[in-house]
Coordinates of C-alpha atoms in Angstrom, one line a residue:
M1 CA 50.6 45.4 -9.8
S2 CA 51.0 41.7 -9.5
V3 CA 52.1 39.5 -6.6
I4 CA 54.8 37.0 -7.9
D5 CA 56.6 34.0 -6.6
T6 CA 60.4 34.3 -7.0
P7 CA 62.1 36.5 -9.6
A8 CA 65.7 35.9 -10.4
L9 CA 66.7 39.4 -11.5
C10 CA 65.6 43.0 -11.0
D11 CA 67.0 46.4 -11.6
L12 CA 66.0 47.7 -8.2
A13 CA 64.7 45.9 -5.1
I14 CA 62.9 47.9 -2.3
I15 CA 63.0 46.0 1.0
G16 CA 60.0 47.1 2.9
G17 CA 56.6 48.1 1.7
G18 CA 55.5 50.6 4.3
A19 CA 55.2 54.4 3.7
A20 CA 58.9 55.0 3.0
G21 CA 59.2 52.0 0.6
V22 CA 56.0 52.9 -1.3
L23 CA 57.1 56.6 -1.6
A24 CA 60.4 55.4 -3.0
A25 CA 58.6 53.1 -5.5
I26 CA 56.4 56.0 -6.6
G27 CA 59.4 58.1 -7.2
V28 CA 61.1 55.5 -9.3
L29 CA 57.9 54.8 -11.3
R30 CA 57.3 58.5 -11.9
G31 CA 60.9 59.2 -12.8
A32 CA 61.6 56.2 -15.0
S33 CA 62.2 57.1 -18.7
Q34 CA 62.8 53.5 -19.9
P35 CA 61.7 50.0 -19.0
L36 CA 63.1 48.6 -15.8
R37 CA 62.1 45.9 -13.3
L38 CA 61.2 47.2 -9.8
L39 CA 60.6 44.8 -7.0
V40 CA 59.0 45.6 -3.7
I41 CA 59.6 42.9 -1.0
E42 CA 57.1 43.1 1.8
P43 CA 55.8 40.1 3.8
N44 CA 52.7 41.9 5.2
L45 CA 50.3 43.0 2.5
P46 CA 48.7 45.2 1.5
L47 CA 51.4 47.8 0.9
A48 CA 51.8 51.2 2.5
R49 CA 50.5 50.2 5.9
G50 CA 53.7 49.6 7.9
V51 CA 53.4 50.2 11.6
A52 CA 51.9 53.7 11.7
Y53 CA 49.2 53.1 9.0
A54 CA 48.3 49.5 9.6
T55 CA 45.5 50.5 12.0
T56 CA 41.9 50.6 10.6
R57 CA 40.5 52.1 13.8
E58 CA 38.8 55.5 13.5
E59 CA 40.2 56.7 16.8
H60 CA 43.8 56.4 15.6
V61 CA 44.3 59.7 13.9
L62 CA 47.2 61.4 12.3
N63 CA 49.3 63.6 14.6
V64 CA 49.5 66.3 11.8
P65 CA 46.7 68.1 10.1
A66 CA 45.7 66.8 6.6
A67 CA 47.1 69.8 4.8
K68 CA 50.6 69.0 6.0
M69 CA 50.7 65.3 5.1
S70 CA 51.4 65.3 1.4
G71 CA 53.8 62.5 0.3
F72 CA 55.5 64.7 -2.3
P73 CA 57.4 67.9 -1.5
E74 CA 56.6 69.4 -4.9
Q75 CA 52.8 68.9 -4.3
P76 CA 52.3 70.2 -0.8
E77 CA 48.5 69.7 -0.7
D78 CA 48.4 66.3 -2.5
F79 CA 47.0 64.4 0.5
L80 CA 44.3 67.0 0.9
D81 CA 43.6 66.7 -2.8
Y82 CA 43.1 63.0 -2.4
L83 CA 40.7 63.3 0.5
C84 CA 38.6 65.8 -1.5
D85 CA 38.7 63.7 -4.6
V86 CA 37.5 60.5 -2.9
Q87 CA 35.0 62.5 -0.8
A88 CA 36.3 60.9 2.4
F89 CA 34.6 63.6 4.5
P90 CA 31.8 65.0 2.3
A91 CA 30.3 67.1 5.2
L92 CA 33.5 69.2 5.4
S93 CA 34.7 71.9 3.1
R94 CA 38.3 71.8 1.8
E95 CA 39.3 74.6 4.2
Q96 CA 37.8 72.7 7.2
L97 CA 39.4 69.4 6.1
A98 CA 42.8 71.0 5.8
S99 CA 43.0 71.4 9.6
Q100 CA 41.5 68.0 10.5
F101 CA 43.5 65.2 12.1
V102 CA 42.0 62.4 10.1
P103 CA 42.1 58.7 10.8
R104 CA 45.5 57.2 9.8
R105 CA 43.9 54.5 7.7
H106 CA 43.3 57.0 5.0
Y107 CA 47.0 57.5 4.5
A108 CA 47.7 54.0 3.4
D109 CA 44.8 54.1 1.0
Y110 CA 46.2 57.4 -0.4
L111 CA 49.7 56.0 -0.9
R112 CA 48.4 52.8 -2.6
L113 CA 46.3 54.9 -5.0
R114 CA 49.2 57.1 -5.9
L115 CA 51.4 54.0 -6.4
Q116 CA 48.9 52.5 -8.9
Q117 CA 48.5 55.8 -10.7
A118 CA 52.3 56.1 -11.0
L119 CA 52.5 52.5 -12.4
D120 CA 49.7 53.2 -14.9
T121 CA 51.8 55.8 -16.7
S122 CA 55.3 54.4 -16.1
P123 CA 57.5 52.4 -18.6
A124 CA 58.8 50.6 -15.5
Q125 CA 57.4 47.2 -14.3
L126 CA 56.4 46.8 -10.7
E127 CA 56.2 43.4 -8.9
I128 CA 55.5 42.6 -5.3
L129 CA 57.1 39.7 -3.5
A130 CA 55.4 38.7 -0.2
V131 CA 58.3 37.2 1.6
R132 CA 61.1 38.3 4.0
V133 CA 64.7 39.0 3.0
Q134 CA 67.1 37.1 5.3
A135 CA 70.4 38.4 4.0
L136 CA 72.0 40.7 1.4
Q137 CA 75.5 40.7 0.0
P138 CA 77.0 43.1 -2.5
N139 CA 78.6 41.4 -5.5
D140 CA 79.9 42.3 -9.0
A141 CA 76.3 42.3 -10.4
G142 CA 74.8 44.5 -7.7
V143 CA 73.3 43.0 -4.5
L144 CA 72.3 39.4 -3.9
L145 CA 69.3 39.0 -1.7
T146 CA 68.6 35.7 0.1
L147 CA 64.9 35.1 0.9
D148 CA 63.3 33.2 3.7
T149 CA 62.0 30.8 1.1
G150 CA 65.6 29.7 0.4
S151 CA 65.6 31.3 -3.1
S152 CA 67.5 34.4 -4.1
V153 CA 67.1 37.7 -6.1
Q154 CA 69.9 39.4 -7.9
A155 CA 69.2 43.2 -7.8
G156 CA 71.2 45.9 -9.5
R157 CA 70.5 48.3 -6.5
V158 CA 68.7 48.0 -3.2
I159 CA 66.7 50.5 -1.1
L160 CA 66.5 49.4 2.5
A161 CA 63.2 50.7 4.1
V162 CA 62.4 48.0 6.7
G163 CA 60.5 50.4 9.0
N164 CA 60.1 50.6 12.7
A165 CA 60.4 47.9 15.4
L166 CA 58.9 48.1 18.9
R167 CA 61.2 48.0 21.9
P168 CA 60.8 44.8 24.0
L169 CA 59.1 45.2 27.4
P170 CA 61.9 46.2 29.7
A171 CA 61.2 43.8 32.6
R172 CA 62.6 40.6 33.9
G173 CA 60.0 37.9 33.3
A174 CA 58.2 39.8 30.5
G175 CA 59.2 37.2 27.9
S176 CA 57.4 34.4 29.9
L177 CA 54.1 36.3 30.2
P178 CA 51.3 34.4 28.4
A179 CA 49.8 36.1 25.3
S180 CA 46.5 36.5 27.1
L181 CA 48.1 38.9 29.5
R182 CA 50.4 40.9 27.3
V183 CA 49.6 43.1 24.2
E184 CA 52.0 44.9 21.9
A185 CA 50.8 48.5 21.4
W186 CA 51.2 48.1 17.6
D187 CA 49.0 44.9 17.6
Y188 CA 45.8 46.8 16.9
P189 CA 43.4 43.9 16.8
A190 CA 44.8 42.7 20.2
L191 CA 44.3 46.2 21.6
G192 CA 40.7 46.1 20.5
G193 CA 40.3 42.8 22.2
I194 CA 41.2 43.9 25.8
A195 CA 38.3 43.1 28.1
G196 CA 36.3 46.2 29.1
T197 CA 36.5 45.4 32.8
A198 CA 40.3 44.6 32.9
D199 CA 42.7 46.7 34.9
V200 CA 45.4 47.6 32.4
A201 CA 49.0 48.8 32.7
I202 CA 50.5 50.6 29.8
I203 CA 54.3 50.7 29.8
G204 CA 55.4 53.9 28.1
S205 CA 53.7 57.3 28.0
G206 CA 54.3 58.3 24.3
L207 CA 52.3 58.2 21.1
S208 CA 51.7 54.5 21.3
M209 CA 50.2 54.9 24.7
T210 CA 47.7 57.5 23.3
D211 CA 46.6 54.9 20.7
A212 CA 46.1 52.3 23.4
V213 CA 44.0 54.7 25.6
A214 CA 42.0 55.9 22.6
T215 CA 41.1 52.3 21.7
L216 CA 40.2 51.4 25.3
Q217 CA 37.9 54.4 25.4
A218 CA 36.3 53.7 22.1
N219 CA 35.5 50.2 23.3
G220 CA 33.8 51.5 26.5
H221 CA 36.6 50.3 28.8
R222 CA 35.6 50.6 32.5
G223 CA 38.7 49.2 34.2
R224 CA 41.6 51.2 35.7
V225 CA 44.4 52.3 33.4
H226 CA 47.9 52.7 34.8
V227 CA 50.5 54.4 32.7
L228 CA 54.1 53.7 33.8
S229 CA 57.2 55.4 32.4
R230 CA 60.5 56.7 33.5
H231 CA 59.5 60.4 33.1
A232 CA 55.7 60.2 33.3
L233 CA 55.4 62.9 30.6
L234 CA 52.3 62.8 28.4
P235 CA 52.4 64.0 24.8
L236 CA 51.5 67.6 24.4
P237 CA 48.9 69.1 22.0
H238 CA 49.1 71.1 18.9
A239 CA 47.8 74.7 19.4
K240 CA 46.4 77.4 17.1
G241 CA 48.0 80.8 17.3
A242 CA 50.2 83.3 15.6
A243 CA 53.5 82.2 14.1
A244 CA 56.7 82.9 16.0
D245 CA 59.0 85.2 14.1
Y246 CA 62.4 84.7 15.7
D247 CA 65.4 83.6 13.6
P248 CA 66.3 80.0 14.5
E249 CA 69.6 79.9 12.6
P250 CA 71.8 81.1 15.5
L251 CA 70.8 77.9 17.4
L252 CA 73.0 75.9 15.1
A253 CA 76.2 77.5 16.4
M254 CA 75.2 76.9 20.1
N255 CA 76.0 73.9 22.3
L256 CA 73.1 71.9 23.8
R257 CA 72.8 73.8 27.0
Q258 CA 72.8 77.2 25.2
R259 CA 70.1 75.9 22.8
M260 CA 67.9 74.8 25.7
H261 CA 68.3 78.3 27.3
A262 CA 67.6 80.0 24.0
L263 CA 64.4 78.0 23.3
R264 CA 63.1 78.7 26.8
A265 CA 63.7 82.4 26.3
H266 CA 62.0 82.3 22.9
A267 CA 59.0 80.5 24.4
A268 CA 58.8 83.0 27.3
E269 CA 58.9 85.9 24.8
A270 CA 56.2 84.3 22.7
A271 CA 54.0 83.8 25.7
A272 CA 54.3 87.4 26.6
R273 CA 52.9 88.2 23.1
D274 CA 50.1 85.5 23.4
I275 CA 51.9 83.2 21.0
P276 CA 51.9 79.5 22.0
W277 CA 55.1 77.8 22.6
Q278 CA 54.1 75.3 19.8
S279 CA 54.8 78.1 17.3
V280 CA 58.3 78.4 18.7
M281 CA 58.9 74.7 18.0
E282 CA 57.5 75.1 14.5
R283 CA 60.2 77.6 13.7
I284 CA 62.9 75.0 14.2
R285 CA 61.0 72.2 12.4
P286 CA 62.9 72.6 9.1
L287 CA 66.3 72.6 11.0
G288 CA 65.7 69.3 12.8
Q289 CA 68.5 67.3 11.1
R290 CA 71.0 70.2 11.1
L291 CA 70.3 70.8 14.8
W292 CA 71.3 67.2 15.5
Q293 CA 74.3 67.1 13.2
T294 CA 75.8 70.4 14.5
L295 CA 75.9 69.0 18.1
S296 CA 79.2 67.6 19.3
G297 CA 79.3 63.8 20.0
D298 CA 79.3 64.6 23.7
D299 CA 76.3 66.8 23.4
Q300 CA 74.4 64.2 21.4
R301 CA 75.0 61.7 24.2
R302 CA 73.8 64.3 26.7
F303 CA 70.7 64.8 24.6
L304 CA 70.0 61.1 24.6
R305 CA 70.6 60.7 28.3
H306 CA 68.8 63.8 29.6
V307 CA 66.8 65.7 27.0
V308 CA 65.3 63.3 24.6
R309 CA 62.0 62.6 26.4
Y310 CA 61.4 66.4 26.9
W311 CA 62.2 66.9 23.2
D312 CA 59.8 64.2 22.2
V313 CA 56.7 65.6 24.0
H314 CA 57.3 69.1 22.6
R315 CA 58.3 68.1 19.1
H316 CA 55.9 65.1 18.5
R317 CA 52.6 66.6 19.4
I318 CA 49.1 65.2 19.2
A319 CA 45.7 66.5 18.2
A320 CA 44.1 68.7 20.9
P321 CA 41.0 66.5 21.3
V322 CA 43.2 63.4 22.0
H323 CA 45.2 65.4 24.6
A324 CA 42.0 66.6 26.2
Q325 CA 40.8 63.0 26.5
L326 CA 43.9 62.0 28.3
L327 CA 43.6 64.9 30.8
E328 CA 39.9 64.2 31.4
L329 CA 40.7 60.5 32.2
Q330 CA 43.5 61.6 34.5
Q331 CA 41.5 64.1 36.3
S332 CA 38.7 61.7 36.8
G333 CA 41.1 59.1 38.3
R334 CA 40.4 56.5 35.6
L335 CA 43.9 57.0 34.3
Q336 CA 46.8 57.0 36.8
L337 CA 50.3 58.2 35.7
H338 CA 53.2 56.6 37.5
R339 CA 56.8 57.8 37.3
G340 CA 59.2 54.9 37.7
R341 CA 61.3 52.2 36.1
L342 CA 59.7 48.8 35.4
E343 CA 61.8 45.9 36.7
T344 CA 59.8 42.7 36.9
A345 CA 56.6 41.2 35.4
V346 CA 55.3 38.0 36.8
A347 CA 52.1 36.2 35.9
E348 CA 50.0 35.0 38.8
G349 CA 46.8 33.3 37.6
A350 CA 44.8 35.7 35.6
C351 CA 46.8 38.7 36.7
V352 CA 50.3 40.2 36.1
C353 CA 52.2 41.6 39.0
L354 CA 54.5 44.4 38.0
G355 CA 57.4 45.6 40.1
A356 CA 59.0 49.0 39.6
Q357 CA 61.1 51.6 41.3
D358 CA 60.2 55.3 41.4
R359 CA 62.8 58.1 41.2
Q360 CA 63.6 57.8 44.9
R361 CA 64.2 54.0 44.5
R362 CA 61.0 53.3 46.4
P363 CA 59.1 50.2 45.4
L364 CA 56.0 50.4 43.3
Q365 CA 53.7 47.4 42.8
L366 CA 50.8 47.1 40.3
E367 CA 48.5 44.2 39.8
V368 CA 46.6 44.2 36.5
Q369 CA 44.9 41.8 34.1
C370 CA 46.7 43.1 31.0
V371 CA 50.0 44.8 30.2
V372 CA 50.4 46.9 27.0
N373 CA 53.9 47.4 25.7
A374 CA 54.0 51.0 24.4
T375 CA 57.7 51.6 24.9
G376 CA 58.1 53.1 21.4
V377 CA 60.5 52.7 18.5
E378 CA 63.6 50.5 19.0
M379 CA 66.6 52.6 17.8
R380 CA 69.4 49.9 18.0
A381 CA 69.4 47.9 14.8
Q382 CA 71.0 44.9 16.5
A383 CA 68.0 44.8 18.9
M384 CA 65.2 45.0 16.3
R385 CA 64.9 41.2 16.1
N386 CA 65.2 41.4 12.3
P387 CA 67.3 38.6 10.8
L388 CA 68.3 40.8 7.8
L389 CA 69.7 43.6 10.0
Q390 CA 71.5 41.1 12.2
Q391 CA 73.1 39.6 9.1
V392 CA 74.0 43.1 7.7
L393 CA 75.8 43.9 11.0
G394 CA 77.2 40.5 11.6
S395 CA 78.7 40.1 8.2
G396 CA 80.2 43.7 8.1
V397 CA 78.0 44.7 5.1
G398 CA 76.9 47.5 7.4
R399 CA 77.7 48.9 10.8
A400 CA 75.8 50.5 13.6
G401 CA 75.2 54.3 13.3
P402 CA 76.3 56.9 15.7
H403 CA 75.8 56.0 19.4
G404 CA 74.8 52.5 18.2
I405 CA 71.5 53.8 16.7
G406 CA 70.3 52.4 13.4
L407 CA 72.8 51.9 10.6
D408 CA 75.6 54.2 9.6
T409 CA 75.0 56.0 6.3
A410 CA 76.7 58.6 4.2
A411 CA 75.1 62.0 3.6
D412 CA 73.2 60.7 0.6
G413 CA 71.8 57.7 2.5
S414 CA 74.3 55.1 1.1
L415 CA 75.1 52.3 3.5
I416 CA 78.6 52.4 5.2
D417 CA 80.2 49.0 5.8
A418 CA 82.3 47.8 8.8
E419 CA 85.5 49.1 7.1
G420 CA 84.0 52.6 6.6
R421 CA 83.5 52.1 2.8
V422 CA 80.4 53.6 1.2
E423 CA 78.2 51.1 -0.7
S424 CA 76.3 53.4 -3.0
R425 CA 74.2 50.5 -4.4
I426 CA 72.4 50.2 -1.1
Q427 CA 70.3 53.2 0.0
V428 CA 68.8 53.4 3.6
L429 CA 65.5 55.1 4.4
G430 CA 63.7 56.0 7.6
S431 CA 64.2 54.9 11.1
L432 CA 67.5 53.2 10.4
R433 CA 69.0 56.7 9.8
I434 CA 68.1 58.1 13.2
G435 CA 71.7 57.9 14.5
S436 CA 72.9 60.1 11.6
L437 CA 69.9 62.4 11.2
W438 CA 67.8 62.1 14.3
E439 CA 64.7 63.5 12.6
S440 CA 64.0 60.5 10.2
L441 CA 60.6 59.2 11.1
A442 CA 58.0 61.8 10.0
I443 CA 56.5 62.1 6.5
P444 CA 58.5 65.3 5.6
E445 CA 61.7 63.4 6.2
L446 CA 60.6 60.2 4.7
R447 CA 59.3 61.8 1.5
G448 CA 62.5 63.7 1.0
Q449 CA 64.7 60.6 1.6
A450 CA 62.5 58.5 -0.7
A451 CA 62.6 61.1 -3.5
A452 CA 66.4 61.3 -3.2
A453 CA 66.8 57.5 -3.2
A454 CA 64.6 57.1 -6.2
K455 CA 66.6 59.8 -8.1
Q456 CA 69.8 58.1 -7.3
A457 CA 68.4 54.7 -8.2
L458 CA 67.5 56.0 -11.7

């Protein structure tokens, strides 16, 4: 692989070099039967890190056991094979390693190795361009990309895999807080630099919050930790137990209310048989996208208003030791969970004064030395602060997805423009397809989308 300056032409450009983009590149390299020029455009090198896998900290572990993290559907234990081959955990047997929640840093290394191996045996040429794409425009020759250097690339086809963006801190005055008092949860070096004696407020109680708490604990943090979110629901743990054996297919014909009742009934039945509710959720895991797409538009909106947070904590679970750490901190009083809506954030000397309202509209005030924004993935493309996405929407090359989430795409991932026309030369991967698919962030979905996009590109 070589890092280049500015190519003029390529057969395929992949915009984004995180997990989804690298998986797509691997698919193209493996599937190519003749020479072609593949370009991956990613400003933040090395490749394959993205948001989820950029951390190098040992306490940031995968939320899925190693045996289930293969990047390739046809090779279900490939990640496990990699860990064994490189002897990442020599003290563990293969069987023991299969159930481990390993540090996330290993996954980026795994993807980069598989990319190099695919390149070594491919007739295709791979080049990496470390810049940002500012605009794209379909034309007779394919898609013209404008770069932030002022130069351009003419691509025959494009795969758009720009990855996730963090929601802004939802408070008046947050934008004026000095950098010394505010940390983005995905800024892992900044997380590690929080003073051990600082009182900290973490805004959001999802997966990004667990990373922040884990880092504070790993650094021997001694200050108070406040977690503020609208529902005050902590992520729930994985659990070992027998598999649930009910048929989930009838759920697809039900409305949202009926599905919720049915899942509760299945969970109660499972509990009566000493089967954990987590096994009930595992049964519907393969149906995630169909469950979303078979809901009416009204029920999808109800889900987004009333159900989504409850779905998240049951669906996106964490390793049991990570969950136990949260409970221990909460029970000891070192972590305090607050239910409310953040409204204001004002710097006062070396402190930040946060103003919020609880569910009864009573005021809640917190004074801390650091605020961590852990509000999670931004789903609205126009709010992602990405010049490329703003250009795509503003020019009509694409349009917002259902409910204003992500970009609108056809069933095969092709971008749909403002007039409703399908642009098959531009494929969309990952979080930008949430509005159409809902389940579009985890590796099982990313690897499937990447393989399909690579096949279509070839």
